[in-house]
CSV table of C-alpha atoms and ligand atoms in Angstrom, one decimal:
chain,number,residue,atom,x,y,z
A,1,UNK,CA,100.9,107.2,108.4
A,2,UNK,CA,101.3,108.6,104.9
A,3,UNK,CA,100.1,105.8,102.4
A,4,UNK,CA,101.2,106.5,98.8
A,5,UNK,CA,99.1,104.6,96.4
A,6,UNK,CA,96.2,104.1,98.4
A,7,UNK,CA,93.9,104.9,95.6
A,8,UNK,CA,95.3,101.2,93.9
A,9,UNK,CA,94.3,98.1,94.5
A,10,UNK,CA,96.8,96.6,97.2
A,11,UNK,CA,97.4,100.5,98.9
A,12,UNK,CA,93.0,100.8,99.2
A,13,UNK,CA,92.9,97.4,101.0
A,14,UNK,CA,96.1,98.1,103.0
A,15,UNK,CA,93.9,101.1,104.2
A,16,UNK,CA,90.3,99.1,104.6
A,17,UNK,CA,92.7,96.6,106.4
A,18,UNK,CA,94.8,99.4,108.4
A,19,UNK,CA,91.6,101.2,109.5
A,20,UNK,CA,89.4,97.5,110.8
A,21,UNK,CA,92.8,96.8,112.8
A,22,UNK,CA,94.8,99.4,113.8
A,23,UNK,CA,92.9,102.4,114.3
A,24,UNK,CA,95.3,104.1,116.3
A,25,UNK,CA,97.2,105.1,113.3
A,26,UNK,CA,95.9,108.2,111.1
A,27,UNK,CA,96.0,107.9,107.7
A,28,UNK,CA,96.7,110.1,104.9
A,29,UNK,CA,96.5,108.7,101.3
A,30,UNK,CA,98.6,110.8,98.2
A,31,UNK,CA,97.6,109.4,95.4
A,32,UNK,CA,98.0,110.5,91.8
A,33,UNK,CA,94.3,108.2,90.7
A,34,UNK,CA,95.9,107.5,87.2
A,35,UNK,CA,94.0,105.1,85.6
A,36,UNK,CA,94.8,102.4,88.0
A,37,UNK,CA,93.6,104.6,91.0
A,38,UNK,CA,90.2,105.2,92.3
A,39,UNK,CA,89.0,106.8,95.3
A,40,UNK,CA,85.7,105.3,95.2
A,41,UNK,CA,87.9,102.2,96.6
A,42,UNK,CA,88.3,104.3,99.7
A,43,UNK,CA,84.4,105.1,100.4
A,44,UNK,CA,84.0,102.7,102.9
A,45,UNK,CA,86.9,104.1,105.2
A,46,UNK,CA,86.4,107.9,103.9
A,47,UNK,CA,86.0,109.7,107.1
A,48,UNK,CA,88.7,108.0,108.5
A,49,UNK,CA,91.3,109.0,106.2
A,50,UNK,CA,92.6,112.2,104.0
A,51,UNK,CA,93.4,111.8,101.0
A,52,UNK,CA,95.6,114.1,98.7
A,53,UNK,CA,95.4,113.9,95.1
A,54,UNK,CA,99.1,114.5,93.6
A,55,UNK,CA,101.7,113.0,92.4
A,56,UNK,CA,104.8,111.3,94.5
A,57,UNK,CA,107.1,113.0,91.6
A,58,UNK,CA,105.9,116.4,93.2
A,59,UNK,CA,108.9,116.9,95.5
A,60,UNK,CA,107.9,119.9,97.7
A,61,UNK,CA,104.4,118.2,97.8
A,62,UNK,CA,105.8,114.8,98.9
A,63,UNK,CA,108.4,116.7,100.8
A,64,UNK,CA,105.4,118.2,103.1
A,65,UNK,CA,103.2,115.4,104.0
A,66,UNK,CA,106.0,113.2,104.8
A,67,UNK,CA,107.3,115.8,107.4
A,68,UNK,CA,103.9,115.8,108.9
A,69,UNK,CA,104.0,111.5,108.7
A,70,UNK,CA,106.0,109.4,111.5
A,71,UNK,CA,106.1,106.7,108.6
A,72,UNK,CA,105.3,105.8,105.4
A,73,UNK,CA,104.3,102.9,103.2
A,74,UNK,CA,105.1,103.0,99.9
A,75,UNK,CA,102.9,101.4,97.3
A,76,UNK,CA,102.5,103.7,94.6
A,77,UNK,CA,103.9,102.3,91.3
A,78,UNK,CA,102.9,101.7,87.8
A,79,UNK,CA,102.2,98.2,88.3
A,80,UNK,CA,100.7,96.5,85.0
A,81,UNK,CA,103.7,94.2,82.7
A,82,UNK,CA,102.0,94.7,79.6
A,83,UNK,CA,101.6,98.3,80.0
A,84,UNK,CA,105.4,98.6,80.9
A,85,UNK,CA,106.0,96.4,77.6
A,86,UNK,CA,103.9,98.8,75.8
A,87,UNK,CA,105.4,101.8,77.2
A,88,UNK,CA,108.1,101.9,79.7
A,89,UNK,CA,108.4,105.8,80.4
A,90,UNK,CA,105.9,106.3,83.3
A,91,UNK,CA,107.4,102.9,84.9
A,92,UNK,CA,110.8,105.0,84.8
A,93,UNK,CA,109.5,108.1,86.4
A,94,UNK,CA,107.5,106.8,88.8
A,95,UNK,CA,108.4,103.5,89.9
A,96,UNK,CA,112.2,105.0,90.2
A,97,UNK,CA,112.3,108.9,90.1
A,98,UNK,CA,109.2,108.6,92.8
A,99,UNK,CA,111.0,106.1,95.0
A,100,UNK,CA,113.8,108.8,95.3
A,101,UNK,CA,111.6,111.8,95.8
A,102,UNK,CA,110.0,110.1,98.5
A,103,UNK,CA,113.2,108.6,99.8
A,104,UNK,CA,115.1,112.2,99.6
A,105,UNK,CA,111.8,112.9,101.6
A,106,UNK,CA,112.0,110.4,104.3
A,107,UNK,CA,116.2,111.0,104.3
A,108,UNK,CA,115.9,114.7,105.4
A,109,UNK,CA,112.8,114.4,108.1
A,110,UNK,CA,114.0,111.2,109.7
A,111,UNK,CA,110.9,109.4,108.8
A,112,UNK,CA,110.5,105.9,108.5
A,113,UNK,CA,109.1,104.0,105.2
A,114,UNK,CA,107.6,100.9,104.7
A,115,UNK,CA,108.7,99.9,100.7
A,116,UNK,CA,106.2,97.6,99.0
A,117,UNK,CA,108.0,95.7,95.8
A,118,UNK,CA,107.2,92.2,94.1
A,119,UNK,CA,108.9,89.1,93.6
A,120,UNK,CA,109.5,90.0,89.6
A,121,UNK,CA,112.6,91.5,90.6
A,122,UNK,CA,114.5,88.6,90.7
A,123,UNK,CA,113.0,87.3,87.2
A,124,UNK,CA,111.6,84.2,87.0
A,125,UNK,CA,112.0,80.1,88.1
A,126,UNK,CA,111.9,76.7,85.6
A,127,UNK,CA,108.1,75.5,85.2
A,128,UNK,CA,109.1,71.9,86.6
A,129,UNK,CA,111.2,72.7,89.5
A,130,UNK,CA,110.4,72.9,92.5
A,131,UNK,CA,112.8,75.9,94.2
A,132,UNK,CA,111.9,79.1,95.2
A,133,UNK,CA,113.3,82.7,95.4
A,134,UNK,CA,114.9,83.7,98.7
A,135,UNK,CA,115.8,87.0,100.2
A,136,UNK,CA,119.1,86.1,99.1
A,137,UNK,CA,118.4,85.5,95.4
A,138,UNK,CA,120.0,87.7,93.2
A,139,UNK,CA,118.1,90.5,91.2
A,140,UNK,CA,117.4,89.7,87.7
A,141,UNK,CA,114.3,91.5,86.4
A,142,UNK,CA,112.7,90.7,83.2
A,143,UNK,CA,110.3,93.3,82.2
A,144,UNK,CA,110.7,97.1,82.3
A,145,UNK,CA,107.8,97.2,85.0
A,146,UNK,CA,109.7,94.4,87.5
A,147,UNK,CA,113.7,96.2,86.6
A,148,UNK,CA,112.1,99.6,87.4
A,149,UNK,CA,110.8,97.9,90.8
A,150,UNK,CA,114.2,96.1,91.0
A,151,UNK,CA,116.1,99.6,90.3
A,152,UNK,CA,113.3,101.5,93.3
A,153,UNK,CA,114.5,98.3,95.9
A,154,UNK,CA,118.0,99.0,95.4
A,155,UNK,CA,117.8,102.5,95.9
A,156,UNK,CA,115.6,102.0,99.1
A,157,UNK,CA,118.8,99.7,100.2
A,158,UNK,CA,121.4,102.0,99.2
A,159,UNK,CA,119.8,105.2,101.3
A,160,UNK,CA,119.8,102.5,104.5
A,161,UNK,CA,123.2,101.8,103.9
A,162,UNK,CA,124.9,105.0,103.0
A,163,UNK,CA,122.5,107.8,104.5
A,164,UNK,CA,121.1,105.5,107.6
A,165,UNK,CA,117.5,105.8,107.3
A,166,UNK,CA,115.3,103.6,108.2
A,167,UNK,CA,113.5,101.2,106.0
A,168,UNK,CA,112.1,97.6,105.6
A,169,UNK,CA,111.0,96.3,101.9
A,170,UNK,CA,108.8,93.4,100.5
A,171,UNK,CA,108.3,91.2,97.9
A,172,UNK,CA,105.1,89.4,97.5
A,173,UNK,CA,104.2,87.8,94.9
A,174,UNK,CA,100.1,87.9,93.0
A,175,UNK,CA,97.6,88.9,95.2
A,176,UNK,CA,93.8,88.7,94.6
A,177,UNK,CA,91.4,90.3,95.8
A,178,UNK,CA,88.5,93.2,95.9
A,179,UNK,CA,89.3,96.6,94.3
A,180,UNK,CA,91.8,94.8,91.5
A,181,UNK,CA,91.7,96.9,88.5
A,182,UNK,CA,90.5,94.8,85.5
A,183,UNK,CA,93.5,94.7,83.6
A,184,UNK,CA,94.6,92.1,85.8
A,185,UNK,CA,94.5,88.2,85.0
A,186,UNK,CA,91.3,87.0,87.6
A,187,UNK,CA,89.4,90.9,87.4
A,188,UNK,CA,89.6,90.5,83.7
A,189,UNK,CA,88.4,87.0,83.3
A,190,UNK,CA,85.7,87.1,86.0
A,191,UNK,CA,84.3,90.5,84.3
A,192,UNK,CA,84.6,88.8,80.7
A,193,UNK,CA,82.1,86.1,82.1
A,194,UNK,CA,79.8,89.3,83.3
A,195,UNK,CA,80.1,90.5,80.2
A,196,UNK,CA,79.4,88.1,77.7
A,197,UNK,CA,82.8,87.5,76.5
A,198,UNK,CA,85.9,84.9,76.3
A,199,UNK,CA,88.3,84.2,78.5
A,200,UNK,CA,91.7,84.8,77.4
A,201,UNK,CA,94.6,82.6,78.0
A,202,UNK,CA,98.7,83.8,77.1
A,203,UNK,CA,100.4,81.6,75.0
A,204,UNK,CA,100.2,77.5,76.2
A,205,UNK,CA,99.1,79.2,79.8
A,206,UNK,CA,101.5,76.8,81.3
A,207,UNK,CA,102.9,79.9,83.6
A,208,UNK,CA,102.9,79.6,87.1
A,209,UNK,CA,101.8,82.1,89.7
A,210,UNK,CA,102.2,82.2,93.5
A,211,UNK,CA,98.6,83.7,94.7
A,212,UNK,CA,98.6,85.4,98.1
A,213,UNK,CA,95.1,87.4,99.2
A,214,UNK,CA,95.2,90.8,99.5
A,215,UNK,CA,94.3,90.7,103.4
A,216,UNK,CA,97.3,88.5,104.3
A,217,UNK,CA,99.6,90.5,102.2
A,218,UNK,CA,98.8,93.2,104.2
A,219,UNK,CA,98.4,91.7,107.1
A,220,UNK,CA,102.2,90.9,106.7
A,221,UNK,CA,103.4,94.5,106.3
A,222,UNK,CA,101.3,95.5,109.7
A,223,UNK,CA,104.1,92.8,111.1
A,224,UNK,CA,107.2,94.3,109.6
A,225,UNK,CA,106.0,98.1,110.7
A,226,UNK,CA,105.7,96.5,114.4
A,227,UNK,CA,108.4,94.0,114.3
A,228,UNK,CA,110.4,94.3,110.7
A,229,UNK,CA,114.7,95.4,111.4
A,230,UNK,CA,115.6,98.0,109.6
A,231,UNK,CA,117.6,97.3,106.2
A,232,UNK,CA,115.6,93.8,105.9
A,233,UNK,CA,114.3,92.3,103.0
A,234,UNK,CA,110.8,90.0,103.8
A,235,UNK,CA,109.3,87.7,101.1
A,236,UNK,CA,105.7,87.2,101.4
A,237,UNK,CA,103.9,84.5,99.5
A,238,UNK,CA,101.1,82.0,100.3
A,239,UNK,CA,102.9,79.2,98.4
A,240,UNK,CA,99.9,78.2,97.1
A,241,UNK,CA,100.8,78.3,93.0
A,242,UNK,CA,98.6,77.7,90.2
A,243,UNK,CA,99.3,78.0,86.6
A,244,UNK,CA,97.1,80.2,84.3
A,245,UNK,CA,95.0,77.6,82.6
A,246,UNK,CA,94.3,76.0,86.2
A,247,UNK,CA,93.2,80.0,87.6
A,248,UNK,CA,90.9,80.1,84.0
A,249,UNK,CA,89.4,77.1,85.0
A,250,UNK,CA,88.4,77.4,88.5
A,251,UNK,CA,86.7,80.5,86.9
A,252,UNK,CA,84.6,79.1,84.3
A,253,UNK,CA,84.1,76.5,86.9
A,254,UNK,CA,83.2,78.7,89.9
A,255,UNK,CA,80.9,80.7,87.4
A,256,UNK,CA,79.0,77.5,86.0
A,257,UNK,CA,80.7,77.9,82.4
A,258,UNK,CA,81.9,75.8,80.3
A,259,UNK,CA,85.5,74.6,80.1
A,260,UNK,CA,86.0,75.4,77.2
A,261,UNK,CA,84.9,79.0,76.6
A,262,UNK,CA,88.4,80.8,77.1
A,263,UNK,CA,90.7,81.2,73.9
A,264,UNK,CA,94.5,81.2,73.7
A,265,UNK,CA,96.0,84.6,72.9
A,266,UNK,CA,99.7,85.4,71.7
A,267,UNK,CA,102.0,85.6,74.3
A,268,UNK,CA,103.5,88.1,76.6
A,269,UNK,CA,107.2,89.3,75.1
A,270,UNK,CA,109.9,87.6,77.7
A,271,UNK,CA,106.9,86.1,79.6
A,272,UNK,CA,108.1,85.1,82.9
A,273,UNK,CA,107.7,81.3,83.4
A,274,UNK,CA,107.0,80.6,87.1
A,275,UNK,CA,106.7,82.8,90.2
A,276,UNK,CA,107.4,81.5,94.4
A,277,UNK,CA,108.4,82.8,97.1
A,278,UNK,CA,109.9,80.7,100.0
A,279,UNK,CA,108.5,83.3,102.7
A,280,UNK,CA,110.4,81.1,105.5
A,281,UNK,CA,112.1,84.0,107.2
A,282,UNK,CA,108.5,86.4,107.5
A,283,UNK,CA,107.1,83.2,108.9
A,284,UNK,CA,109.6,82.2,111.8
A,285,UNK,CA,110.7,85.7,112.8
A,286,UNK,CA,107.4,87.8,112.3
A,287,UNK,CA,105.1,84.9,113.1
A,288,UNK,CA,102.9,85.3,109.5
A,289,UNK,CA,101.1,83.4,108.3
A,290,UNK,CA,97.9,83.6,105.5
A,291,UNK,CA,94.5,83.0,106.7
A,292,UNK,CA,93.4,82.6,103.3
A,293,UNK,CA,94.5,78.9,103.3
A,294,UNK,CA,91.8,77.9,100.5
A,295,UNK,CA,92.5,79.4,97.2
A,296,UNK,CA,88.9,78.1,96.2
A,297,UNK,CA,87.0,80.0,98.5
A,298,UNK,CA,88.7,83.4,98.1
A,299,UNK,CA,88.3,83.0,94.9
A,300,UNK,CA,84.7,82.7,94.8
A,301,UNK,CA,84.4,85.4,97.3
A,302,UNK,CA,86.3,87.6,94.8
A,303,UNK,CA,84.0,86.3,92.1
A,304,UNK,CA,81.1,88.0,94.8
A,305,UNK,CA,82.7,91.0,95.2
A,306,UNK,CA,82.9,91.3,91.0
A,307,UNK,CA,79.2,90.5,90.8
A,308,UNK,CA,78.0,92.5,93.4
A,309,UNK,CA,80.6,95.8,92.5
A,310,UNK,CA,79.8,96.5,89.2
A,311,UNK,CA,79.4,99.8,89.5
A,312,UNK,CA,83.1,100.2,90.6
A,313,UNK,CA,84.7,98.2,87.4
A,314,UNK,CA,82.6,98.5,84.6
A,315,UNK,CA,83.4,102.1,83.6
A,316,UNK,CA,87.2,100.8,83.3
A,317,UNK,CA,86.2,97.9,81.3
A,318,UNK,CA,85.9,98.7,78.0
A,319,UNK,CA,88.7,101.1,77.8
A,320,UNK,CA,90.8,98.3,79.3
A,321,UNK,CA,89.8,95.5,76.4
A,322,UNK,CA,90.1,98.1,74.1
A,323,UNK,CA,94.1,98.3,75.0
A,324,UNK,CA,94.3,94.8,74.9
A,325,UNK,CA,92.7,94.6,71.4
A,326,UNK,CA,95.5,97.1,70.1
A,327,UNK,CA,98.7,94.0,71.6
A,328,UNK,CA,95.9,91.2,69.9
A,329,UNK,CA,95.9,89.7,73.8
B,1,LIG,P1,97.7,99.5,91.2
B,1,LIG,O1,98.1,99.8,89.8
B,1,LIG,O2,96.4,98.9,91.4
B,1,LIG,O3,97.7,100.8,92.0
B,1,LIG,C1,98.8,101.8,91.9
B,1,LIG,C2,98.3,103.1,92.6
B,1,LIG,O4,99.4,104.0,92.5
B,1,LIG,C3,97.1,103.7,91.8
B,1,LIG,O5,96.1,104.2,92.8
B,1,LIG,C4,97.7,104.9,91.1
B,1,LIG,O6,96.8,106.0,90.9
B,1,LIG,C5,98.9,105.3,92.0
B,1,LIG,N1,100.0,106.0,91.3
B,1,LIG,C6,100.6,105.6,90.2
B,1,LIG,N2,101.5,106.5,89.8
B,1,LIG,C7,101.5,107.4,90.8
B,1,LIG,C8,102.3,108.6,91.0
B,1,LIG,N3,103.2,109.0,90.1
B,1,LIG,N4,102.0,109.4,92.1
B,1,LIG,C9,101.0,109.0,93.0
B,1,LIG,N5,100.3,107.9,92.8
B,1,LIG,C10,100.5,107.1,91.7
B,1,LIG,O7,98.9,98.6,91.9
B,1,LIG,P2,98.8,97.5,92.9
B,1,LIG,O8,98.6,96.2,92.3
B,1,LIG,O9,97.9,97.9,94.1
B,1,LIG,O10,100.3,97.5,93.4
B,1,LIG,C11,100.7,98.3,94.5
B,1,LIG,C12,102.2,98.0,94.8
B,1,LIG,O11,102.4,96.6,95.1
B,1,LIG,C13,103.1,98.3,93.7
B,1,LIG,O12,104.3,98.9,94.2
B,1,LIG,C14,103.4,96.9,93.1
B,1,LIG,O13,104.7,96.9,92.5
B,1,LIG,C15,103.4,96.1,94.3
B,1,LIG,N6,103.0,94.7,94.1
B,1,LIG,C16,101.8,94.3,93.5
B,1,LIG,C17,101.4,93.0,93.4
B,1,LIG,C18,100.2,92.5,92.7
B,1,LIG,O14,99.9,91.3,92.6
B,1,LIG,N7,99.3,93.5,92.3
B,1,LIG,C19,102.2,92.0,94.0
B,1,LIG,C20,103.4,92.4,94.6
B,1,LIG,C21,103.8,93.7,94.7
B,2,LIG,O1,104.3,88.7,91.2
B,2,LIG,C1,103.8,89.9,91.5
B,2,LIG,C2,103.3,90.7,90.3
B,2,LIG,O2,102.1,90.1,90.0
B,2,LIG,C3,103.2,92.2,90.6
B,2,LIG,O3,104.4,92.7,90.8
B,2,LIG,C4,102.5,92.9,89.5
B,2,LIG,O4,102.2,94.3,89.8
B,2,LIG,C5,101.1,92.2,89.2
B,2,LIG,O5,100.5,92.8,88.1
B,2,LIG,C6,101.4,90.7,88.9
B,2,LIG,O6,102.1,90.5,87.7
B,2,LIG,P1,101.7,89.4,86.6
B,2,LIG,O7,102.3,89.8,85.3
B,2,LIG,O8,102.1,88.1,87.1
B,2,LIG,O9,100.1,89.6,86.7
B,2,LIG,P2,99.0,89.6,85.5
B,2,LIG,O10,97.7,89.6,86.3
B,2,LIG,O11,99.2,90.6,84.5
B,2,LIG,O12,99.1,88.2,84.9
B,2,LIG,C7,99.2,87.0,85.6
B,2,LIG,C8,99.5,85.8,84.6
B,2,LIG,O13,98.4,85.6,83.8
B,2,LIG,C9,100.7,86.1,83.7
B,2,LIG,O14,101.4,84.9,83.6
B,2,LIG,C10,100.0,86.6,82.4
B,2,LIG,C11,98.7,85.8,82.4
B,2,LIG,N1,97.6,86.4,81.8
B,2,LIG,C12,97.3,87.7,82.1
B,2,LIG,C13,96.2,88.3,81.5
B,2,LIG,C14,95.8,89.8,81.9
B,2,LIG,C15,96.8,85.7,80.9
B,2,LIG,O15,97.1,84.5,80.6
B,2,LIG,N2,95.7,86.3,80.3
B,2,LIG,C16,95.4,87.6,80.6
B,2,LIG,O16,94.3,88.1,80.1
């Protein structure tokens, strides 16, 4: 199994998760470790894994461990909104040119590939409804980061349809969990308790989120490689949704601050307003479901793992404010 990404936060779990469960595969990670990677997230499993440093936009590279791979899963992305919003170009080349080089890849050895995507290719839902995004909802991304996603899905569908390969895709929504770089909302709040500072909120932080763990993420995309059809779409999502004031207050609470020690910041630029999945077909066809039924508790067992782990985020940390200082988030 060739993993691309697996230096990142989901693609490292996917291979903690891949190696406890099913170690009859054999794993090889290709990972680029931009700033979001880092291998030290694979010490745990490290003699039960290679792992290539290089770049999926490195055709004959790519070209060469997927002929030696009977599938692939394909995480490797620039993943991070505000960065995209900042500065679309890598998002470009390698959430789109990459997905092609690997699918060029996968067309000419017959390999199959796994494509991991997000739900923020089909843009965003009203704050009071109640509806959901289907498989069937139409794309309508709203950042650069979720239409280069939305342009790498398509392209995954297109090589099914007009070259036959085979591939599945899914769309999760958040995930939380160990090994999440702290740019992201939870890693950065818990670490600006460890470290003295405010939390910070976007605009009202009315926003909604679907949160999923990392684990049963994961756990989902073992069942489509055994079980998914070929050319299907699965949306994966806990259902459990929580705006961003409620997540920044189960972490002041969880962390014994108090309430009121976070600070509204200026909002995202086309900030998407609610995220959820209705993961209905996964569910009855693929028999997932999350084991991670109390947000609460993984939560605080995140919190642990940012406590315990500071070796692994606090030479990212400062680097990671300071880019947030320069947008005044
Ligand atoms: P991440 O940013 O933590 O990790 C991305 C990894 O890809 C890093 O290890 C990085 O070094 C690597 N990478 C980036 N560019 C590369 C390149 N050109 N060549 C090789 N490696 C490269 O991302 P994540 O949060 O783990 O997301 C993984 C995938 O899951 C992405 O495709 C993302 O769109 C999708 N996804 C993420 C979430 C979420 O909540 N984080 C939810 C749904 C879907
Ligand atoms: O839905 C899946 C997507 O979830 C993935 O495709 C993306 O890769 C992943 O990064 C995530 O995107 P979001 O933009 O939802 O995640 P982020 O952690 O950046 O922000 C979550 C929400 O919290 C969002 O509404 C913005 C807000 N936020 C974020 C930060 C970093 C804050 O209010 N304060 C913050 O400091």
């Amino acid at each position: 199994m060739l993993v691309t990404g697996g230096a990142g936060f989901i693609g490292a779990n996917f291979v903690h998760y891949t190696v406890r469960n099913h170690p009859d595969y054999e794993v090889t990670v290709l990972d680029a470790l931009t700033y979001a990677g880092n291998q030290a997230s694979l010490d745990p499993v490290a003699g039960r894994v290679r792992f290539v440093r290089g770049n999926i936009l490195d055709a004959p590279l790519v070209n060469r461990l997927v002929a030696d791979s009977d599938i692939v899963v394909h995480f490797a992305a620039e993943s991070h909104v505000d960065n995209s919003l900042a500065g679309p170009a890598a998002f470009i080349q390698t959430n789109i040119v990459g997905t092609y080089t690997i699918l060029e890849a996968v067309r000419e050895h017959g390999v199959r590939l796994h494509h991991i995507s997000t739900d923020e290719v089909f843009g965003d839902l009203a704050l009071e409804g109640t509806d959901k995004f289907t498989e069937q909802t139409a794309y309508d991304p709203s950042s650069p980061y979720s239409a280069s996603k939305a342009a790498s899905d398509l392209l995954v569908r297109a090589w099914v349809r007009s070259y036959g390969i085979t591939a599945t895709l899914s769309n999760c929504a958040n995930n939380y969990g160990p090994y999440q770089h702290v740019e992201k909302l939870i890693p950065r709040q818990v670490t600006n308790v460890l470290t003295g500072q405010r939390l910070k909120l976007y605009g009202e932080g009315l926003n909604v989120r679907e949160w999923t763990h990392v684990d049963d993420h994961n756990a989902a995309v073992h069942l489509i490689l055994d079980r998914g059809r070929s050319g299907e779409t699965y949306l994966i999502g806990s259902g459990d949704e929580r705006s961003n004031r409620q997540i920044i207050e189960a972490i002041l609470a969880a962390m014994d601050q108090p309430a009121d020690a976070f600070d509204f910041v200026p909002d995202r630029p086309g900030h998407d307003l609610r995220y959820s999945n209705d993961s209905a077909k996964i569910r009855a066809e693929l028999g997932w479901a999350p084991v991670y039924g109390d947000f609460r508790e993984g939560l605080a067992a995140t919190i642990d793992w940012y406590r315990a782990n500071e070796w692994w985020w606090k030479p990212q940390k400062a680097a990671t404010e300071a880019r947030y200082a320069a947008l005044n988030r």
